[in-house]
C-alpha cells in the first residue's frame, strides 16, 4: 500500500524536520486496525526499557502492540498488515544523516528485497510507507534522555490525530497548526534544562529579560522526570543537534508534556560553537506570540 506523504527532502531546515508524515486519512484509518510492532535495539539499553514503558503507558493509536528486536527485521520479512514504531535514518544530498522515531506501515517486499538496518535504525525503506515521524537524537535516547520517548510517542499520535480530524491537510496547514500553538506555551510552566541553553543564556534571570512568563531552568534529570510523568500544565524544551563542524545544526522544540503536542520549533546552523541551544530569539518569539 502506498501512502500519500509530504515531500521528504531532508535539507536540514525547519520544513523538513517538524512533525510530518502522511496526509492520507484512509491510510491512517487502515493503520489503526493493525498491530504495531515496537522495534527495540539489539541487546539491552535504556532506549529499550523506556520505549516499552512509553508504549505501555501512552500508545492508543492501534488496539494492540508487540515488541520485537531490530535483528528480526534482518532475518524475517516485513508484514504488510502491521505497523512498525522504529527509529529510521534519512540522509540529504550531501549525506548529512538525521534520525527519527517513526511509525511505518508495513509493505509487501519485492523478491530478494532485504531490510537494511544500521545503528539500530531502518534505512533505505520506501518513503511512502512513513505514517509519521519526529526528529530525535539516538545517542540521547540511548542514555540519560531516554524519558523523552514518552513525549515522542504521544507526539506521533497527536500528528496522526490532526490529520484524521482534518486539521492537517498538507505541509502548509501543519506549519500553521504548529505556529498557532506558540501562544499556549505562555499559559504553561516552561521547563528547560541548563544543557539546552546556549552559552549566551547562562541563567533563568537572563531569559526573563526577554520572556516574562513562567520558566524554570533545571538539571536534565529533573526535566526527564517531568517527561516521564507527563503532568498537565508543563511545557518541556527539547534540543537535537545534527551534523558536525561545518554541517552542525541545532533544532529547538517545545512540547506539551501531557499531550506530546509540538508547540514551538525553530532551527538554524550552529557553527563556531554558537547557537548550541535555546537563544534569546526563541524566547522573544514566544513572548510576542498571539
Short mmCIF file of C-alpha atoms in Angstrom, two decimals:
data_model
loop_
_atom_site.label_atom_id
_atom_site.label_comp_id
_atom_site.label_asym_id
_atom_site.label_seq_id
_atom_site.Cartn_x
_atom_site.Cartn_y
_atom_site.Cartn_z
CA UNK A 1 0.00 0.00 0.00
CA UNK A 2 1.37 3.40 -0.99
CA UNK A 3 0.61 6.34 1.24
CA UNK A 4 0.25 9.98 0.30
CA UNK A 5 3.14 11.67 2.06
CA UNK A 6 4.50 15.17 2.29
CA UNK A 7 7.71 15.94 0.38
CA UNK A 8 10.62 14.26 2.13
CA UNK A 9 13.56 16.43 1.13
CA UNK A 10 15.99 16.25 4.03
CA UNK A 11 17.57 19.66 3.80
CA UNK A 12 18.30 20.40 7.42
CA UNK A 13 15.70 23.15 7.73
CA UNK A 14 12.54 23.72 9.69
CA UNK A 15 10.30 22.48 6.88
CA UNK A 16 11.94 19.07 6.83
CA UNK A 17 12.04 18.18 10.49
CA UNK A 18 8.86 19.37 12.09
CA UNK A 19 6.42 16.62 12.77
CA UNK A 20 5.21 15.46 9.39
CA UNK A 21 4.09 12.27 7.68
CA UNK A 22 1.14 11.06 5.67
CA UNK A 23 -1.79 13.36 4.93
CA UNK A 24 -3.99 10.47 3.84
CA UNK A 25 -6.95 9.86 6.14
CA UNK A 26 -7.65 6.41 4.56
CA UNK A 27 -4.05 5.38 5.26
CA UNK A 28 -4.42 6.33 8.92
CA UNK A 29 -7.79 4.58 9.18
CA UNK A 30 -6.27 1.41 7.75
CA UNK A 31 -3.26 1.63 10.05
CA UNK A 32 -5.46 1.93 13.16
CA UNK A 33 -6.64 -1.63 12.59
CA UNK A 34 -3.11 -3.03 12.61
CA UNK A 35 -0.90 -4.46 15.31
CA UNK A 36 2.03 -2.16 15.98
CA UNK A 37 5.41 -3.82 16.31
CA UNK A 38 7.67 -1.72 18.51
CA UNK A 39 11.23 -2.31 17.33
CA UNK A 40 13.82 -2.48 20.10
CA UNK A 41 17.57 -2.03 19.85
CA UNK A 42 19.75 -5.12 19.67
CA UNK A 43 20.67 -6.09 23.22
CA UNK A 44 19.66 -4.24 26.36
CA UNK A 45 19.61 -0.45 26.56
CA UNK A 46 17.91 2.49 28.29
CA UNK A 47 16.14 3.06 24.98
CA UNK A 48 14.54 -0.38 25.10
CA UNK A 49 13.37 -0.01 28.67
CA UNK A 50 11.90 3.47 28.15
CA UNK A 51 10.23 2.81 24.79
CA UNK A 52 8.48 -0.19 26.34
CA UNK A 53 7.34 1.93 29.29
CA UNK A 54 6.22 4.75 26.98
CA UNK A 55 4.22 2.48 24.69
CA UNK A 56 2.58 0.58 27.53
CA UNK A 57 1.54 3.84 29.19
CA UNK A 58 0.68 6.01 26.20
CA UNK A 59 0.10 4.05 22.97
CA UNK A 60 -3.53 4.21 21.89
CA UNK A 61 -3.37 4.63 18.12
CA UNK A 62 -3.68 0.89 17.49
CA UNK A 63 -5.53 -1.55 19.72
CA UNK A 64 -2.63 -3.94 20.05
CA UNK A 65 1.16 -3.84 20.03
CA UNK A 66 4.08 -6.17 20.50
CA UNK A 67 7.84 -5.84 20.88
CA UNK A 68 10.48 -7.22 18.52
CA UNK A 69 14.24 -6.79 18.16
CA UNK A 70 15.73 -4.79 15.32
CA UNK A 71 17.59 -8.00 14.44
CA UNK A 72 14.24 -9.53 13.50
CA UNK A 73 13.96 -7.11 10.58
CA UNK A 74 17.10 -8.53 9.00
CA UNK A 75 16.04 -12.15 9.40
CA UNK A 76 12.31 -12.03 8.69
CA UNK A 77 10.02 -10.36 6.13
CA UNK A 78 8.19 -7.10 6.70
CA UNK A 79 4.48 -7.73 7.38
CA UNK A 80 2.23 -5.56 5.14
CA UNK A 81 -0.64 -5.77 7.62
CA UNK A 82 1.41 -4.45 10.56
CA UNK A 83 2.79 -1.05 11.52
CA UNK A 84 6.28 -0.53 12.93
CA UNK A 85 7.33 2.01 15.57
CA UNK A 86 11.01 2.27 14.82
CA UNK A 87 13.99 4.55 14.52
CA UNK A 88 14.75 5.49 10.92
CA UNK A 89 17.67 7.29 9.33
CA UNK A 90 17.43 9.76 6.48
CA UNK A 91 20.22 11.47 4.55
CA UNK A 92 20.20 14.59 2.41
CA UNK A 93 22.06 15.01 -0.87
CA UNK A 94 25.27 15.89 0.97
CA UNK A 95 24.99 12.74 3.12
CA UNK A 96 24.09 14.55 6.33
CA UNK A 97 22.33 12.00 8.49
CA UNK A 98 19.36 12.59 10.76
CA UNK A 99 17.44 10.09 12.88
CA UNK A 100 13.72 9.98 13.53
CA UNK A 101 11.30 7.97 15.61
CA UNK A 102 8.69 6.93 13.08
CA UNK A 103 5.55 4.91 12.61
CA UNK A 104 5.94 2.99 9.37
CA UNK A 105 3.28 0.99 7.53
CA UNK A 106 4.47 -2.47 6.52
CA UNK A 107 4.64 -3.32 2.82
CA UNK A 108 4.95 -6.28 0.51
CA UNK A 109 8.62 -6.67 -0.18
CA UNK A 110 9.92 -7.39 -3.64
CA UNK A 111 11.62 -10.68 -4.34
CA UNK A 112 15.10 -10.60 -2.86
CA UNK A 113 14.47 -7.34 -1.01
CA UNK A 114 16.08 -7.22 2.43
CA UNK A 115 15.76 -4.65 5.15
CA UNK A 116 18.88 -2.61 5.81
CA UNK A 117 19.49 -1.70 9.46
CA UNK A 118 22.38 0.41 10.74
CA UNK A 119 22.91 1.78 14.27
CA UNK A 120 19.58 0.21 15.30
CA UNK A 121 17.73 2.27 12.67
CA UNK A 122 15.93 1.33 9.47
CA UNK A 123 17.44 2.81 6.30
CA UNK A 124 16.55 2.65 2.59
CA UNK A 125 12.89 1.83 3.15
CA UNK A 126 10.09 3.11 0.85
CA UNK A 127 9.47 6.73 1.96
CA UNK A 128 5.78 6.41 1.05
CA UNK A 129 5.30 3.96 3.93
CA UNK A 130 6.13 6.53 6.60
CA UNK A 131 2.99 7.49 8.53
CA UNK A 132 4.53 9.97 10.97
CA UNK A 133 7.95 10.83 12.37
CA UNK A 134 9.75 13.16 14.75
CA UNK A 135 13.45 14.09 14.72
CA UNK A 136 15.43 12.52 17.59
CA UNK A 137 18.97 12.08 18.83
CA UNK A 138 19.61 8.33 19.19
CA UNK A 139 22.59 8.92 21.48
CA UNK A 140 20.47 10.93 23.91
CA UNK A 141 17.63 8.39 23.76
CA UNK A 142 20.09 5.62 24.46
CA UNK A 143 21.27 7.34 27.63
CA UNK A 144 20.14 10.00 30.09
CA UNK A 145 17.46 11.42 27.78
CA UNK A 146 15.51 8.21 27.19
CA UNK A 147 12.46 9.56 29.05
CA UNK A 148 11.84 11.88 26.09
CA UNK A 149 10.40 8.82 24.37
CA UNK A 150 7.24 9.39 26.41
CA UNK A 151 6.87 12.77 24.70
CA UNK A 152 7.74 11.46 21.24
CA UNK A 153 5.32 8.52 21.42
CA UNK A 154 2.48 10.89 22.30
CA UNK A 155 3.65 13.38 19.68
CA UNK A 156 3.44 10.89 16.81
CA UNK A 157 -0.12 10.03 17.80
CA UNK A 158 -1.04 13.72 18.01
CA UNK A 159 0.11 14.24 14.43
CA UNK A 160 -2.00 11.31 13.21
CA UNK A 161 -4.99 12.69 15.11
CA UNK A 162 -4.63 16.11 13.47
CA UNK A 163 -4.58 14.52 10.01
CA UNK A 164 -7.53 12.26 10.80
CA UNK A 165 -9.65 15.18 12.05
CA UNK A 166 -8.81 17.32 9.02
CA UNK A 167 -6.67 19.93 10.77
CA UNK A 168 -3.58 18.90 8.81
CA UNK A 169 -4.14 18.51 5.07
CA UNK A 170 -0.73 19.44 3.74
CA UNK A 171 2.56 20.97 4.84
CA UNK A 172 1.15 24.50 4.97
CA UNK A 173 -1.69 23.58 7.33
CA UNK A 174 0.75 21.64 9.51
CA UNK A 175 3.04 24.66 9.78
CA UNK A 176 0.11 26.91 10.69
CA UNK A 177 -1.05 24.48 13.35
CA UNK A 178 2.37 24.35 15.00
CA UNK A 179 2.96 28.11 14.91
CA UNK A 180 -0.57 28.67 16.23
CA UNK A 181 0.35 26.70 19.34
CA UNK A 182 3.21 29.07 20.27
CA UNK A 183 0.94 31.26 22.34
CA UNK A 184 -0.17 28.35 24.53
CA UNK A 185 3.37 27.96 25.88
CA UNK A 186 2.84 31.23 27.77
CA UNK A 187 -0.12 29.69 29.59
CA UNK A 188 2.07 26.86 30.88
CA UNK A 189 5.15 26.45 33.06
CA UNK A 190 8.07 26.16 30.64
CA UNK A 191 10.77 23.78 31.85
CA UNK A 192 14.21 23.78 30.26
CA UNK A 193 17.47 22.07 31.20
CA UNK A 194 20.68 24.01 31.70
CA UNK A 195 22.29 21.91 28.98
CA UNK A 196 19.64 23.03 26.49
CA UNK A 197 20.55 26.71 26.76
CA UNK A 198 23.12 28.40 24.55
CA UNK A 199 26.01 29.94 26.49
CA UNK A 200 24.50 33.37 25.75
CA UNK A 201 21.72 32.49 28.22
CA UNK A 202 23.56 31.46 31.40
CA UNK A 203 20.59 31.71 33.76
CA UNK A 204 16.84 32.00 34.20
CA UNK A 205 17.37 35.67 35.08
CA UNK A 206 18.87 36.27 31.63
CA UNK A 207 15.91 34.53 29.99
CA UNK A 208 13.47 36.70 31.93
CA UNK A 209 14.96 39.82 30.35
CA UNK A 210 13.09 38.66 27.23
CA UNK A 211 10.44 36.20 28.42
CA UNK A 212 8.12 37.31 31.21
CA UNK A 213 6.03 34.15 31.60
CA UNK A 214 6.78 31.21 33.96
CA UNK A 215 10.05 29.45 33.11
CA UNK A 216 12.26 27.14 35.17
CA UNK A 217 15.86 26.18 34.42
CA UNK A 218 16.84 22.84 35.92
CA UNK A 219 19.07 19.80 35.73
CA UNK A 220 18.45 17.38 32.88
CA UNK A 221 17.45 14.65 35.34
CA UNK A 222 14.60 16.80 36.67
CA UNK A 223 13.44 17.57 33.13
CA UNK A 224 13.46 13.86 32.26
CA UNK A 225 11.37 13.11 35.35
CA UNK A 226 8.78 15.57 34.03
CA UNK A 227 8.90 13.95 30.60
CA UNK A 228 8.20 10.56 32.13
CA UNK A 229 5.42 11.83 34.37
CA UNK A 230 3.65 13.96 31.78
CA UNK A 231 1.79 16.34 34.08
CA UNK A 232 -0.64 18.84 32.59
CA UNK A 233 0.40 22.49 32.56
CA UNK A 234 4.09 21.82 31.86
CA UNK A 235 5.85 22.58 28.58
CA UNK A 236 9.14 20.75 28.03
CA UNK A 237 12.06 22.06 25.99
CA UNK A 238 13.99 19.75 23.68
CA UNK A 239 17.19 20.28 21.69
CA UNK A 240 18.53 17.99 18.96
CA UNK A 241 21.92 18.58 17.35
CA UNK A 242 22.86 17.11 13.98
CA UNK A 243 25.95 17.23 11.82
CA UNK A 244 29.49 18.11 12.79
CA UNK A 245 31.84 21.04 12.25
CA UNK A 246 30.67 22.78 9.02
CA UNK A 247 27.31 20.98 8.99
CA UNK A 248 26.30 21.35 12.65
CA UNK A 249 22.64 22.28 13.06
CA UNK A 250 20.55 22.98 16.16
CA UNK A 251 16.84 22.10 16.39
CA UNK A 252 14.85 23.60 19.27
CA UNK A 253 11.36 22.42 20.13
CA UNK A 254 8.86 22.80 22.96
CA UNK A 255 6.32 20.04 23.67
CA UNK A 256 3.24 19.81 25.85
CA UNK A 257 4.39 17.28 28.47
CA UNK A 258 0.90 15.88 28.91
CA UNK A 259 -0.26 15.55 25.29
CA UNK A 260 3.00 15.47 23.35
CA UNK A 261 1.79 18.33 21.13
CA UNK A 262 4.55 20.18 19.32
CA UNK A 263 4.12 23.80 20.44
CA UNK A 264 7.26 25.54 19.19
CA UNK A 265 10.02 24.75 16.72
CA UNK A 266 12.98 26.60 15.28
CA UNK A 267 16.28 25.53 13.79
CA UNK A 268 19.43 27.02 12.32
CA UNK A 269 23.14 26.48 11.78
CA UNK A 270 25.19 26.08 14.96
CA UNK A 271 28.68 26.89 13.74
CA UNK A 272 31.72 28.10 15.70
CA UNK A 273 30.16 26.96 18.99
CA UNK A 274 27.28 29.45 18.64
CA UNK A 275 23.54 28.81 18.96
CA UNK A 276 24.10 25.45 20.67
CA UNK A 277 20.70 25.50 22.32
CA UNK A 278 17.88 27.94 23.04
CA UNK A 279 18.77 31.59 22.42
CA UNK A 280 17.08 34.89 23.28
CA UNK A 281 15.31 34.97 19.91
CA UNK A 282 13.38 31.82 20.81
CA UNK A 283 12.02 33.46 23.94
CA UNK A 284 11.26 36.70 22.07
CA UNK A 285 9.14 34.74 19.58
CA UNK A 286 7.28 33.00 22.40
CA UNK A 287 6.79 36.25 24.30
CA UNK A 288 5.32 38.01 21.26
CA UNK A 289 3.18 35.11 20.05
CA UNK A 290 -0.54 35.82 19.64
#
